PDB file of C-alpha atoms and ligand atoms in Angstrom:
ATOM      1  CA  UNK M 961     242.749 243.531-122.471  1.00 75.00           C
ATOM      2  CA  UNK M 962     243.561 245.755-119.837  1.00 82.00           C
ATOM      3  CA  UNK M 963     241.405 244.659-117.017  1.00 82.00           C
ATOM      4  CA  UNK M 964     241.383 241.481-115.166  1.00 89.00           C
ATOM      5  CA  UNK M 965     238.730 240.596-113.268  1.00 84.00           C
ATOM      6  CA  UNK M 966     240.469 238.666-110.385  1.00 87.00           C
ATOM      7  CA  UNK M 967     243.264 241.033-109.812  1.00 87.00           C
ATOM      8  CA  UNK M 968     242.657 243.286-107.596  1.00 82.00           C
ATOM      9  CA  UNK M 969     245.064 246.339-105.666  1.00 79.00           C
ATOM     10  CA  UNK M 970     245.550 245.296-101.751  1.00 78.00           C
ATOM     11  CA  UNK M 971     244.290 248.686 -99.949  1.00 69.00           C
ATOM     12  CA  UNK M 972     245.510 249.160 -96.769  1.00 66.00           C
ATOM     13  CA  UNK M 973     242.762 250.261 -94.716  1.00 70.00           C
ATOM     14  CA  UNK M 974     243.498 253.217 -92.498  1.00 72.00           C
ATOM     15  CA  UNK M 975     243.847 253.161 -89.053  1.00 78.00           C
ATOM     16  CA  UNK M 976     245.982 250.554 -86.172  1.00 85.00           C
ATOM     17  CA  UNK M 977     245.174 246.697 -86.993  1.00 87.00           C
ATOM     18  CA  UNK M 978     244.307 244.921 -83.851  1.00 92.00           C
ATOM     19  CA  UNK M 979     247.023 242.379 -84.107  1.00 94.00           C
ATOM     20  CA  UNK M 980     246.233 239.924 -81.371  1.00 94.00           C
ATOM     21  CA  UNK M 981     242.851 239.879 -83.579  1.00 94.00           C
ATOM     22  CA  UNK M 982     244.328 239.286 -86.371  1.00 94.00           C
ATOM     23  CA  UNK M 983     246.176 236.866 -85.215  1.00 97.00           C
ATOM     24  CA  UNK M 984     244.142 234.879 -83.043  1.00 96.00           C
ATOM     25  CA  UNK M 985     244.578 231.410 -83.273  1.00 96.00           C
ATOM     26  CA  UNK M 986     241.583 229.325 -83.813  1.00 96.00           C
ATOM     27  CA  UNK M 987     239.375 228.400 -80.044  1.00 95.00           C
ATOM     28  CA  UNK M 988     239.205 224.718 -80.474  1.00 96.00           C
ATOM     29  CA  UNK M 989     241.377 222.264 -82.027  1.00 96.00           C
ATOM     30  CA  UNK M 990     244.865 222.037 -82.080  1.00 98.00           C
ATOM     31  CA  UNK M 991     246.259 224.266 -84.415  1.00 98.00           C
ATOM     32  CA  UNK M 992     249.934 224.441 -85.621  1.00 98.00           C
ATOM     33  CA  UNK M 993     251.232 228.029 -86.861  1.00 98.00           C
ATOM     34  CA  UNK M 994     254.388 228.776 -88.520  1.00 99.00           C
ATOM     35  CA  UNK M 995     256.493 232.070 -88.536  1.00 98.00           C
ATOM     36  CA  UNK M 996     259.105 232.993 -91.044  1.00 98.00           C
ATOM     37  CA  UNK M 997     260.548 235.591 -93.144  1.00 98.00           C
ATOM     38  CA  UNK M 998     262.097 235.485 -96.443  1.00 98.00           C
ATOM     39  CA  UNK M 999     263.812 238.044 -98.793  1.00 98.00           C
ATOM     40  CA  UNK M1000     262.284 238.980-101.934  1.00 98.00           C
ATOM     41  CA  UNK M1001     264.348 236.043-103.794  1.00 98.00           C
ATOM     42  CA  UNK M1002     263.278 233.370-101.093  1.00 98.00           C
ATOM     43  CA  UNK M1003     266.394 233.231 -98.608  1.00 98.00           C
ATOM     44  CA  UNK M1004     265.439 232.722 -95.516  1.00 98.00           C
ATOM     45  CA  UNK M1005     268.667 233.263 -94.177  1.00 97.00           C
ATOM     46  CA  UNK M1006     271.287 236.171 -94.514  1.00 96.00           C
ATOM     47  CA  UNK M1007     274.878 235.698 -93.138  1.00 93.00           C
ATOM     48  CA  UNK M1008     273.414 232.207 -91.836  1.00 92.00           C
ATOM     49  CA  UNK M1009     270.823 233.763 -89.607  1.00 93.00           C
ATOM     50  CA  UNK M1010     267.321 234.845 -89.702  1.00 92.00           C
ATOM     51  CA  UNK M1011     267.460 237.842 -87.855  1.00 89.00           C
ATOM     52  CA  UNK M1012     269.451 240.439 -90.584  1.00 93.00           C
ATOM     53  CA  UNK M1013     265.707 240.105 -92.595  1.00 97.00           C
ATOM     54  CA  UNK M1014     263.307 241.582 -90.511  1.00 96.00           C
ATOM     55  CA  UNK M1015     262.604 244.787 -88.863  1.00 97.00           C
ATOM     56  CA  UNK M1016     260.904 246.147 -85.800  1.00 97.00           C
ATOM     57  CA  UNK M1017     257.723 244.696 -86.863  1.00 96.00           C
ATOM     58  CA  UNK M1018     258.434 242.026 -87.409  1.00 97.00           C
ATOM     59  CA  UNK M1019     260.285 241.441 -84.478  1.00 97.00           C
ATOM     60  CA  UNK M1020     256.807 242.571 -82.962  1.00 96.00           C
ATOM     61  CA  UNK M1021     254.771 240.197 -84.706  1.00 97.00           C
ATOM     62  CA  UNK M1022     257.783 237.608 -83.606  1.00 98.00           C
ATOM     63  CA  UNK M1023     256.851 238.103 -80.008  1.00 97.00           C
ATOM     64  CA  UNK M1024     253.333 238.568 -80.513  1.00 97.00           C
ATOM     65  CA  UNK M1025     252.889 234.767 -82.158  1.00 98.00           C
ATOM     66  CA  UNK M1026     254.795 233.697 -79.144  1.00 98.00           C
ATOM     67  CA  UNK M1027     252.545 235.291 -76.761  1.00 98.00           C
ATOM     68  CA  UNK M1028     249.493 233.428 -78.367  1.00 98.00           C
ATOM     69  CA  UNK M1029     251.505 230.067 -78.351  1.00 98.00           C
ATOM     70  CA  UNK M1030     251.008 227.397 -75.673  1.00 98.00           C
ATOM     71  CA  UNK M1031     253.876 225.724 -77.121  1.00 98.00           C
ATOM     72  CA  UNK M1032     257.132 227.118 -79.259  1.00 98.00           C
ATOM     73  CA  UNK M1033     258.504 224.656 -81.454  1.00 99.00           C
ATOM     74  CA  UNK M1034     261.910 224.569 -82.934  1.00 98.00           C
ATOM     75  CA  UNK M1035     264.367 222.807 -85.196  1.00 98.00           C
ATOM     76  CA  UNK M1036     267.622 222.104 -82.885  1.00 98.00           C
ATOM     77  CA  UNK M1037     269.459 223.226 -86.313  1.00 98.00           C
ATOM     78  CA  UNK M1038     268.272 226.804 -85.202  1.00 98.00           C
ATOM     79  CA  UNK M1039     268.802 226.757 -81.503  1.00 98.00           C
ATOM     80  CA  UNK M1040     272.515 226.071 -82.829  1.00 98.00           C
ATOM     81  CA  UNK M1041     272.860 228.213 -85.361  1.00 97.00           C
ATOM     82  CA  UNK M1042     270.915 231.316 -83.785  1.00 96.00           C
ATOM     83  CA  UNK M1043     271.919 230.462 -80.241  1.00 95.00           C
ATOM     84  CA  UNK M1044     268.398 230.202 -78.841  1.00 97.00           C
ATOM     85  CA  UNK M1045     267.636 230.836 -75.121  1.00 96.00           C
ATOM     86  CA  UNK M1046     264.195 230.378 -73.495  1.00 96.00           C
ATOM     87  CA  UNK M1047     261.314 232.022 -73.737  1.00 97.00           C
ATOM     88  CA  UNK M1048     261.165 234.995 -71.486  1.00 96.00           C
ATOM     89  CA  UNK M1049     258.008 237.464 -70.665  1.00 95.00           C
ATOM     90  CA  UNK M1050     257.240 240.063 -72.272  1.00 95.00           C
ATOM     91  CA  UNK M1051     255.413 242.956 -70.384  1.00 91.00           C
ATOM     92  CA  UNK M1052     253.845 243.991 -73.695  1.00 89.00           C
ATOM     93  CA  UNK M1053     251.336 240.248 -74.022  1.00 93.00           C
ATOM     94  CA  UNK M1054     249.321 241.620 -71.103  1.00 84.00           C
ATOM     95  CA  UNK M1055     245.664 239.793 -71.090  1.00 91.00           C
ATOM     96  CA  UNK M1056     247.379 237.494 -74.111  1.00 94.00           C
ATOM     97  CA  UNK M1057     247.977 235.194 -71.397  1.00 95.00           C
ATOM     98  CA  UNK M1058     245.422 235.035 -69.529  1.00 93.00           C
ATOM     99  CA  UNK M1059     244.933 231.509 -67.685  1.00 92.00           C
ATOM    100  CA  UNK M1060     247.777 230.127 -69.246  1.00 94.00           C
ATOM    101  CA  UNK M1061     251.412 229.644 -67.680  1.00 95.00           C
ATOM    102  CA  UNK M1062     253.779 233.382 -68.365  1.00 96.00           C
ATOM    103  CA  UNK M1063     255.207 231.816 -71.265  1.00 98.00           C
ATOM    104  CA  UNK M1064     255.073 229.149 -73.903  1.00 98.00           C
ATOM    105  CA  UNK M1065     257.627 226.426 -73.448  1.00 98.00           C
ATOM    106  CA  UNK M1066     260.134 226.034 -76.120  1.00 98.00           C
ATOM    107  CA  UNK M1067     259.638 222.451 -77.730  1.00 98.00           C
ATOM    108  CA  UNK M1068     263.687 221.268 -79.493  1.00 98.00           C
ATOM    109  CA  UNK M1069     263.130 219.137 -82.386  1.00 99.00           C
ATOM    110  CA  UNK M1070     266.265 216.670 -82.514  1.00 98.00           C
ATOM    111  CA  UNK M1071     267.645 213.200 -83.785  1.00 98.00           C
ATOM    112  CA  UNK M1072     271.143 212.870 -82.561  1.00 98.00           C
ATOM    113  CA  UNK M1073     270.560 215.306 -79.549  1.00 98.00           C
ATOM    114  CA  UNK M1074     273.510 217.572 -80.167  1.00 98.00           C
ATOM    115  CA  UNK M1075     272.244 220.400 -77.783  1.00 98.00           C
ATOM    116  CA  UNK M1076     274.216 221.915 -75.220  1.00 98.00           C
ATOM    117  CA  UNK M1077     271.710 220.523 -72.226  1.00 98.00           C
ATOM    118  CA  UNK M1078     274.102 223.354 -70.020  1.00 98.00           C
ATOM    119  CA  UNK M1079     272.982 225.739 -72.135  1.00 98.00           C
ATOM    120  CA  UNK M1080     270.603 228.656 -70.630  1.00 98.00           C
ATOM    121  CA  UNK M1081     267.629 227.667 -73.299  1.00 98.00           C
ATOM    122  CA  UNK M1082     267.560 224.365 -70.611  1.00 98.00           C
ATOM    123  CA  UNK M1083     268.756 225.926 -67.622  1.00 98.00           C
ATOM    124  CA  UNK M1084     267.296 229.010 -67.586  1.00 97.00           C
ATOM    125  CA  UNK M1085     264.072 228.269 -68.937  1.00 97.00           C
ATOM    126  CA  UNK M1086     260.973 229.627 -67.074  1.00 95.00           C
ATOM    127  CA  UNK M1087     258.638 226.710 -68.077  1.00 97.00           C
ATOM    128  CA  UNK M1088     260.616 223.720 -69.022  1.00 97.00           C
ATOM    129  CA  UNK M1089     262.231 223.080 -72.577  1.00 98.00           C
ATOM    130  CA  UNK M1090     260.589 219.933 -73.962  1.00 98.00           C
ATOM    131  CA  UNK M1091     262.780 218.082 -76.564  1.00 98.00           C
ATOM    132  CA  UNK M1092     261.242 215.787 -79.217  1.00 99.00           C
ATOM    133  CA  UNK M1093     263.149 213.231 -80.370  1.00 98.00           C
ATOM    134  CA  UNK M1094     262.656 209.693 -82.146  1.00 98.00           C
ATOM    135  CA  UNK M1095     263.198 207.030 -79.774  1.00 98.00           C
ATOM    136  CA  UNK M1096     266.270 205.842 -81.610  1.00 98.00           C
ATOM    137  CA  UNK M1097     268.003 208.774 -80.803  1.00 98.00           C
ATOM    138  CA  UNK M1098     271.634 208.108 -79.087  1.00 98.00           C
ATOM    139  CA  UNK M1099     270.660 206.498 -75.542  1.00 98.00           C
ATOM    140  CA  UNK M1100     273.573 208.501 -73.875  1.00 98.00           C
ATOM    141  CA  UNK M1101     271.964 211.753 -75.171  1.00 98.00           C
ATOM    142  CA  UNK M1102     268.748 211.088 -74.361  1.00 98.00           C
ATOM    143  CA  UNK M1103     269.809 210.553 -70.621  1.00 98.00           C
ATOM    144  CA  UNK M1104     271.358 213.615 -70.966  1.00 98.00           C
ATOM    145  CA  UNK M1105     268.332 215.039 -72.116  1.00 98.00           C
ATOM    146  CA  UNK M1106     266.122 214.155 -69.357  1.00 98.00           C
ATOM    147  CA  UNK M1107     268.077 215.760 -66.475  1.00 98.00           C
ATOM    148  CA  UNK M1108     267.161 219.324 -68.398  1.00 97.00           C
ATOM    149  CA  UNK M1109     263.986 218.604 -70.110  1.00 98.00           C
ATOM    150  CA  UNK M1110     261.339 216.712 -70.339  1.00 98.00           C
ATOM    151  CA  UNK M1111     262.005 214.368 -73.317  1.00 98.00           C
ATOM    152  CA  UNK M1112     258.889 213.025 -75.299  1.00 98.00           C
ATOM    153  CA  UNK M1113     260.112 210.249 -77.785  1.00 98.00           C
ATOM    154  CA  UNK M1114     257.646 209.797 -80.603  1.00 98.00           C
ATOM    155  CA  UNK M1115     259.000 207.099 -84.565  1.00 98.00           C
ATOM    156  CA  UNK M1116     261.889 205.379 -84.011  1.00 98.00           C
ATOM    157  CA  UNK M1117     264.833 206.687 -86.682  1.00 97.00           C
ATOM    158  CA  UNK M1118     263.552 209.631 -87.466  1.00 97.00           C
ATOM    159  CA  UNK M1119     260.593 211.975 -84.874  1.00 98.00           C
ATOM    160  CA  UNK M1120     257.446 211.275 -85.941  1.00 98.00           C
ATOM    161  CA  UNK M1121     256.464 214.535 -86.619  1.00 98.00           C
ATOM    162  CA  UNK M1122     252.219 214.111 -86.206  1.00 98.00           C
ATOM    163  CA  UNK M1123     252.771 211.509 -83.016  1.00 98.00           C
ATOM    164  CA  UNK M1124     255.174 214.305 -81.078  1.00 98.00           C
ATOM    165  CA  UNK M1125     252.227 216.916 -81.729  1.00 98.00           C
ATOM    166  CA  UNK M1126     249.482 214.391 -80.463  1.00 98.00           C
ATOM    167  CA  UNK M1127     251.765 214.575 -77.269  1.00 98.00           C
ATOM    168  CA  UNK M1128     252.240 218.005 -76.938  1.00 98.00           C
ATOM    169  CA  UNK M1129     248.196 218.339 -77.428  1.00 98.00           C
ATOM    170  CA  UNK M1130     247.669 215.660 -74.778  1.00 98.00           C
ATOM    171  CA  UNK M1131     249.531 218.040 -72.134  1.00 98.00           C
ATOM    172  CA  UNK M1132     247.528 220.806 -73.395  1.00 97.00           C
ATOM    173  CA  UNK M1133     249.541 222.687 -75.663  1.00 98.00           C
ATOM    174  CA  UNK M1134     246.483 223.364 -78.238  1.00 98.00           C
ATOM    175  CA  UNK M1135     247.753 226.393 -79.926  1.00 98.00           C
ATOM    176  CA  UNK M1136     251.264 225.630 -81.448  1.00 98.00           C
ATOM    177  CA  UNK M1137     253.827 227.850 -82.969  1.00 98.00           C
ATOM    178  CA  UNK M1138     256.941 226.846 -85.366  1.00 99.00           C
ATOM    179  CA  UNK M1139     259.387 229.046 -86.035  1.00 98.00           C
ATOM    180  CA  UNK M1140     261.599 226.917 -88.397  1.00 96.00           C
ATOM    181  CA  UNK M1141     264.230 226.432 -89.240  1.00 96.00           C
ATOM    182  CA  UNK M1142     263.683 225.369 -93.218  1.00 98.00           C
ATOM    183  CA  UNK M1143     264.557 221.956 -92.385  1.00 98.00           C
ATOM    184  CA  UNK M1144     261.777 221.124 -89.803  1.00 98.00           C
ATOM    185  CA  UNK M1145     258.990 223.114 -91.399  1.00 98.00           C
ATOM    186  CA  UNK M1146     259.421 221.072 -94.536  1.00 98.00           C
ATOM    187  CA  UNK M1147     258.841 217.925 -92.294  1.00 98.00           C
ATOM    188  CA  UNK M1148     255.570 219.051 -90.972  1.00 98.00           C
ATOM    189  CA  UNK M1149     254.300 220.172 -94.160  1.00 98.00           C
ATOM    190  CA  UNK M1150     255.033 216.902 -95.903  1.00 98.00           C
ATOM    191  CA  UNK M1151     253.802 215.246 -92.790  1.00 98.00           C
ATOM    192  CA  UNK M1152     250.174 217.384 -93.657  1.00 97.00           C
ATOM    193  CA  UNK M1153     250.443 219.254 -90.286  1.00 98.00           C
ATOM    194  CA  UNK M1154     250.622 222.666 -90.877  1.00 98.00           C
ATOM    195  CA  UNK M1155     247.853 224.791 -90.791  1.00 98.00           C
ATOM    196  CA  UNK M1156     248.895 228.632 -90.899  1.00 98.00           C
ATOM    197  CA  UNK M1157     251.770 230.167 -92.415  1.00 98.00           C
ATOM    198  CA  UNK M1158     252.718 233.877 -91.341  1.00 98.00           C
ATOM    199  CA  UNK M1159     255.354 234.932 -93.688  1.00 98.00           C
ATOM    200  CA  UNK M1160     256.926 237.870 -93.418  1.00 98.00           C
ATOM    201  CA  UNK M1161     258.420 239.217 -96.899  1.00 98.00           C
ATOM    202  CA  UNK M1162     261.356 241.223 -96.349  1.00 98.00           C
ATOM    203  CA  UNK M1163     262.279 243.991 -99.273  1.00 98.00           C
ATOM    204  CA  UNK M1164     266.168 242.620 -99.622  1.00 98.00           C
ATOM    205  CA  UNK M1165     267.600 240.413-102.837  1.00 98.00           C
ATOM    206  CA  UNK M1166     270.336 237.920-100.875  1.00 97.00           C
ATOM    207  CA  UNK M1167     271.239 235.490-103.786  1.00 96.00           C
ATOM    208  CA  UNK M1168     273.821 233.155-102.569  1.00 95.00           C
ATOM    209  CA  UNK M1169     273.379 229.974-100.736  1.00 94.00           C
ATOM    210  CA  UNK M1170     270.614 230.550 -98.613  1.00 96.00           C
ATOM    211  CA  UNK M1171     267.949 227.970 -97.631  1.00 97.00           C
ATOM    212  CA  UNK M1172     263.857 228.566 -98.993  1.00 98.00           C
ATOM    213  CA  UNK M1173     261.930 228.794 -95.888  1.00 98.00           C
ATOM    214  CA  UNK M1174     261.144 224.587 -96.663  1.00 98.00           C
ATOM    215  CA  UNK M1175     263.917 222.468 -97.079  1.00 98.00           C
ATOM    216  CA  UNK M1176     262.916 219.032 -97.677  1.00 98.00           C
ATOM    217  CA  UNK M1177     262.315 216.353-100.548  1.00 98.00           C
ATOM    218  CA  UNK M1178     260.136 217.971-103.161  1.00 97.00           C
ATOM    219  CA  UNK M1179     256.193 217.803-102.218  1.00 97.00           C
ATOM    220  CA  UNK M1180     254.609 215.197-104.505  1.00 96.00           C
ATOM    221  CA  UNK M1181     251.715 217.159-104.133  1.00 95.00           C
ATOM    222  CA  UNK M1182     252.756 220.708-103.475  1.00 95.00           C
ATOM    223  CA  UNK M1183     250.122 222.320-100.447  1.00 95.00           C
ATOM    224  CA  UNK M1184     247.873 225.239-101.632  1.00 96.00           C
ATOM    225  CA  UNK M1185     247.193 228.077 -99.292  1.00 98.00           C
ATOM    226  CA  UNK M1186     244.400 230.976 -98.928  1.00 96.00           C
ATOM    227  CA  UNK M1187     246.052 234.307 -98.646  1.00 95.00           C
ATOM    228  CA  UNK M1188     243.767 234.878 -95.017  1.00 94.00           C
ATOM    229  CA  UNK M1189     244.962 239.261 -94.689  1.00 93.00           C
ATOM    230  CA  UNK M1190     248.351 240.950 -96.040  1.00 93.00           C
ATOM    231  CA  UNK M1191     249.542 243.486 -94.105  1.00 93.00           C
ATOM    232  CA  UNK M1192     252.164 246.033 -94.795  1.00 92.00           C
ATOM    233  CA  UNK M1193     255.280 248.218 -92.700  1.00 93.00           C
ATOM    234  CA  UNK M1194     258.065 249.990 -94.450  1.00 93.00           C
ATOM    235  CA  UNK M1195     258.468 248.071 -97.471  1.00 96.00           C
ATOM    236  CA  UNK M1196     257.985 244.567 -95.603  1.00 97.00           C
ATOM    237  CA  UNK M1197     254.686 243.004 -96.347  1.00 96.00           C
ATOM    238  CA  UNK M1198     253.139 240.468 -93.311  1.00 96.00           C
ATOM    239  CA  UNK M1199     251.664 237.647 -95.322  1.00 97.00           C
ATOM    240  CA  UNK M1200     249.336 234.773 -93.333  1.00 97.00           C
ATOM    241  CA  UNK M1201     248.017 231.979 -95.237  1.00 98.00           C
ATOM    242  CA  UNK M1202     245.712 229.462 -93.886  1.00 98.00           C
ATOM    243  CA  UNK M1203     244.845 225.448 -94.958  1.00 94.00           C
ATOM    244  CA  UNK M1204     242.596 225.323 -97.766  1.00 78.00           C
ATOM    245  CA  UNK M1205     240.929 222.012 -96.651  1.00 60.00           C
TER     246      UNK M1205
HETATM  247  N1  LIG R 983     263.874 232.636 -92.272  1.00 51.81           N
HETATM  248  C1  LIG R 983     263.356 232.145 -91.179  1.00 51.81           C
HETATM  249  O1  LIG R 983     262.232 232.490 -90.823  1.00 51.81           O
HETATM  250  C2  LIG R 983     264.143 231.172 -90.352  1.00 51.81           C
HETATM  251  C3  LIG R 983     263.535 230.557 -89.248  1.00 51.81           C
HETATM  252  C4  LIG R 983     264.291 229.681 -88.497  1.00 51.81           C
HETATM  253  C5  LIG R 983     265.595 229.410 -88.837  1.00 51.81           C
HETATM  254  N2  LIG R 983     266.156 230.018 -89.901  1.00 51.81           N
HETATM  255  C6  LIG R 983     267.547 229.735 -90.284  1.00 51.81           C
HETATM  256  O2  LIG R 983     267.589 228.409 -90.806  1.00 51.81           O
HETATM  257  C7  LIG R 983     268.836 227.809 -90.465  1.00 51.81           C
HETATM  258  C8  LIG R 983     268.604 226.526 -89.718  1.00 51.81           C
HETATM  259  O3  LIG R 983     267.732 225.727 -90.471  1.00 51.81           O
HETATM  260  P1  LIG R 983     267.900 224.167 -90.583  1.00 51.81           P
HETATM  261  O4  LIG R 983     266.913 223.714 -91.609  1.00 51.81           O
HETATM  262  O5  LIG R 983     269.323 223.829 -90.741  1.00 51.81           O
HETATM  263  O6  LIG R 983     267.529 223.709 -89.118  1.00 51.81           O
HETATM  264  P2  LIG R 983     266.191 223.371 -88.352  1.00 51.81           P
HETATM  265  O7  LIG R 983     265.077 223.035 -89.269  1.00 51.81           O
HETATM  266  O8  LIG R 983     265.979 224.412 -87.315  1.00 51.81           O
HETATM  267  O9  LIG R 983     266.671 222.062 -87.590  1.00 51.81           O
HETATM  268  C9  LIG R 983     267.103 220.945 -88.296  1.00 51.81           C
HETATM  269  C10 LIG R 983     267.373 219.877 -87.278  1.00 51.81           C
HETATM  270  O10 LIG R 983     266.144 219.432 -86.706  1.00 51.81           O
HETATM  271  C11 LIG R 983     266.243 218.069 -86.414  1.00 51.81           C
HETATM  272  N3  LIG R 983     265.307 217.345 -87.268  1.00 51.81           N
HETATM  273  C12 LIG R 983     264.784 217.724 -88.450  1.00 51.81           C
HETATM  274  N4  LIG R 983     263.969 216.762 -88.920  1.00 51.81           N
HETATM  275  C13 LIG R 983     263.968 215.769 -87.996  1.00 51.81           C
HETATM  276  C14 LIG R 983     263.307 214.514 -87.903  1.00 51.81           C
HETATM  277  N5  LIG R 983     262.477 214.060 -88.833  1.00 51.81           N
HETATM  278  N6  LIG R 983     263.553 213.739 -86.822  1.00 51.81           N
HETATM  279  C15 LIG R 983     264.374 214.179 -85.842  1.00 51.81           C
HETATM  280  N7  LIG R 983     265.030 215.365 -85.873  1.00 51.81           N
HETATM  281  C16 LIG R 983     264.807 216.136 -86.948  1.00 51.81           C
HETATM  282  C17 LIG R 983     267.685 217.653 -86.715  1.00 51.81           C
HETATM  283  O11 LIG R 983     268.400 217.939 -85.516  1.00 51.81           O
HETATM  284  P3  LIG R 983     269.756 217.218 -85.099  1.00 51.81           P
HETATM  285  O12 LIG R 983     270.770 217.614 -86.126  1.00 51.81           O
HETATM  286  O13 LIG R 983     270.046 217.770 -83.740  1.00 51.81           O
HETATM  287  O14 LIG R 983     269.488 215.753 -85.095  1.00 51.81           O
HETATM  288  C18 LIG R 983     268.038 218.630 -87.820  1.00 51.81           C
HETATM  289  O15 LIG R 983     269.422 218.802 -87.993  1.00 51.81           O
HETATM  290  C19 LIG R 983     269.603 228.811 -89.650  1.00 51.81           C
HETATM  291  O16 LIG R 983     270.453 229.512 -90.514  1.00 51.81           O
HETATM  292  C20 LIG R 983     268.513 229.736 -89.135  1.00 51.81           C
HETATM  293  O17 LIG R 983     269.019 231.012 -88.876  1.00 51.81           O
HETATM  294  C21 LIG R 983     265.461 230.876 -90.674  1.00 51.81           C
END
C-alpha cells in the first residue's frame, strides 16, 4: 500500500526551458489557446483584477503567448475592468514574429458594445482592434464601432462564438490566443473550441467572491484535458493542458 503505480514526482529537469518551444503553437490548423492564472483555491481574480496573482514569470509567459498569437482575444468585461490598451511590441519576441505584422491585434468580444471606442485600446492600436459582436447588438453602437475597428458580426442575440473564429481564420489569424475573462472562456469551451489551456497556478488562498477561471452554465459534459509539461518558478507552477480528442 504505499506505492502507486501512476503517481509519479514532477522533476524539474535542470537547465533554461526554451519557452517559445515549449510553447509553440501547432503549424497548421487554427488553433485557439487560452491564458489564465488562478490562486490555489480557484480565484481568478484578487481585488477584481487578474494582475495581483502572478509574478514576473508569468508576466513573461503573458507576453510570450502574445508574441506567438496572430490574434488576441478578449472578453470586453476585462478590457473594462482591467483597463486594456493595445497590444504594443515587445523588443524581447525578436524572430517570434517573423513574417507576421509587429503585433497581434486585440479581438473585443461584446453584446451591447459598452466600450469606450475613444479609448487608446482603439485609438492607439498599432494593428487595428477587431470587435466581435452578434449582429443584434445595439445598431447605434455598432456604428460607433466601425469608425474605430473593424467590426465582424457573427449569431444574432448572442456572438456566435465558433462563426466569429471561422472569421478571424479567414483573415489569417491561425494561431489564436484568449486571455479571458471567466465569462468568455466558459463560452468557447461549451461552444467545443478550445484547444490549449496554459494555467498559471499562483501559491495565494483568496476566498471571497472571486470568479473560477470559467464562468458559465455548468458543462453537461465537463472537457478532459492532457497535462502536455508543468513547469515551475518560485512557488507558481505553469500548467498547459492540451484537447484530448
Ligand atoms: N484570472 C485570469 O486569468 C483572468 C483573465 C482575464 C480576466 N480576469 C478577470 O475577470 C474579470 C472579468 O471577467 P468577466 O467574466 O466579467 O468578463 P469577460 O469574460 O472578459 O467579458 C464578459 C463580456 O463579454 C461579452 N460576452 C460574453 N459572452 C458573450 C456572448 N456570447 N455574446 C456576446 N458577448 C459576450 C459581454 O460583453 P458586454 O457586457 O460588453 O456585452 C460580457 O459582459 C475581471 O475581474 C478580470 O480582471 C481574470
Amino acid at each position: 500500500m504505499d506505492t502507486l503505480e501512476t503517481l509519479r514526482t514532477l522533476s524539474p529537469l535542470p537547465g533554461p526551458v526554451d519557452l517559445a518551444e515549449r510553447y509553440a503553437p501547432p503549424e497548421r490548423g487554427r488553433h485557439l489557446r487560452a491564458n489564465m492564472v488562478a490562486g490555489l483555491d480557484g480565484a481568478a481574480q484578487r481585488a477584481g483584477l487578474s494582475g495581483g496573482l502572478g509574478n514576473a514569470a508569468d508576466r513573461f509567459l503573458f507576453s510570450l503567448l502574445r508574441g506567438l498569437a496572430d490574434v488576441v482575444i478578449v472578453g470586453a468585461g476585462t478590457v473594462r475592468a482591467e483597463g486594456y490598451g493595445p497590444v504594443r511590441p515587445v523588443e524581447g519576441w525578436g524572430g517570434l514574429r517573423e513574417g507576421r505584422s509587429a503585433v497581434p491585434p486585440l479581438a473585443v468580444i461584446s453584446r451591447t458594445l459598452d466600450l469606450d471606442f475613444d479609448a487608446p485600446v482603439f485609438t492607439e492600436a498599432v494593428e487595428p482592434t477587431i470587435v466581435l459582436a452578434p449582429a443584434g447588438a445595439p445598431a447605434e453602437r455598432l456604428r460607433a464601432a466601425r469608425e474605430r475597428a473593424e467590426v465582424i458580426t457573427a449569431g444574432e442575440a448572442t456572438l456566435d462564438f465558433a462563426a466569429a473564429l471561422a472569421a478571424l481564420e479567414a483573415r489569417g489569424h491561425r494561431r489564436m490566443l484568449c486571455e479571458g475573462g471567466p465569462s468568455v472562456l466558459a463560452g468557447f469551451v461549451a461552444a467545443g473550441l478550445l484547444d490549449e489551456l496554459c494555467l498559471t497556478l499562483s501559491p495565494l488562498l483568496l476566498a471571497g467572491a472571486a470568479t473560477r477561471i470559467l464562468n458559465g452554465p455548468p458543462l453537461p459534459v465537463p472537457e478532459e484535458l492532457s497535462l502536455a509539461h508543468a513547469l515551475q518558478d518560485e512557488d507558481f507552477l505553469f500548467l498547459r493542458y492540451t484537447r484530448t480528442r
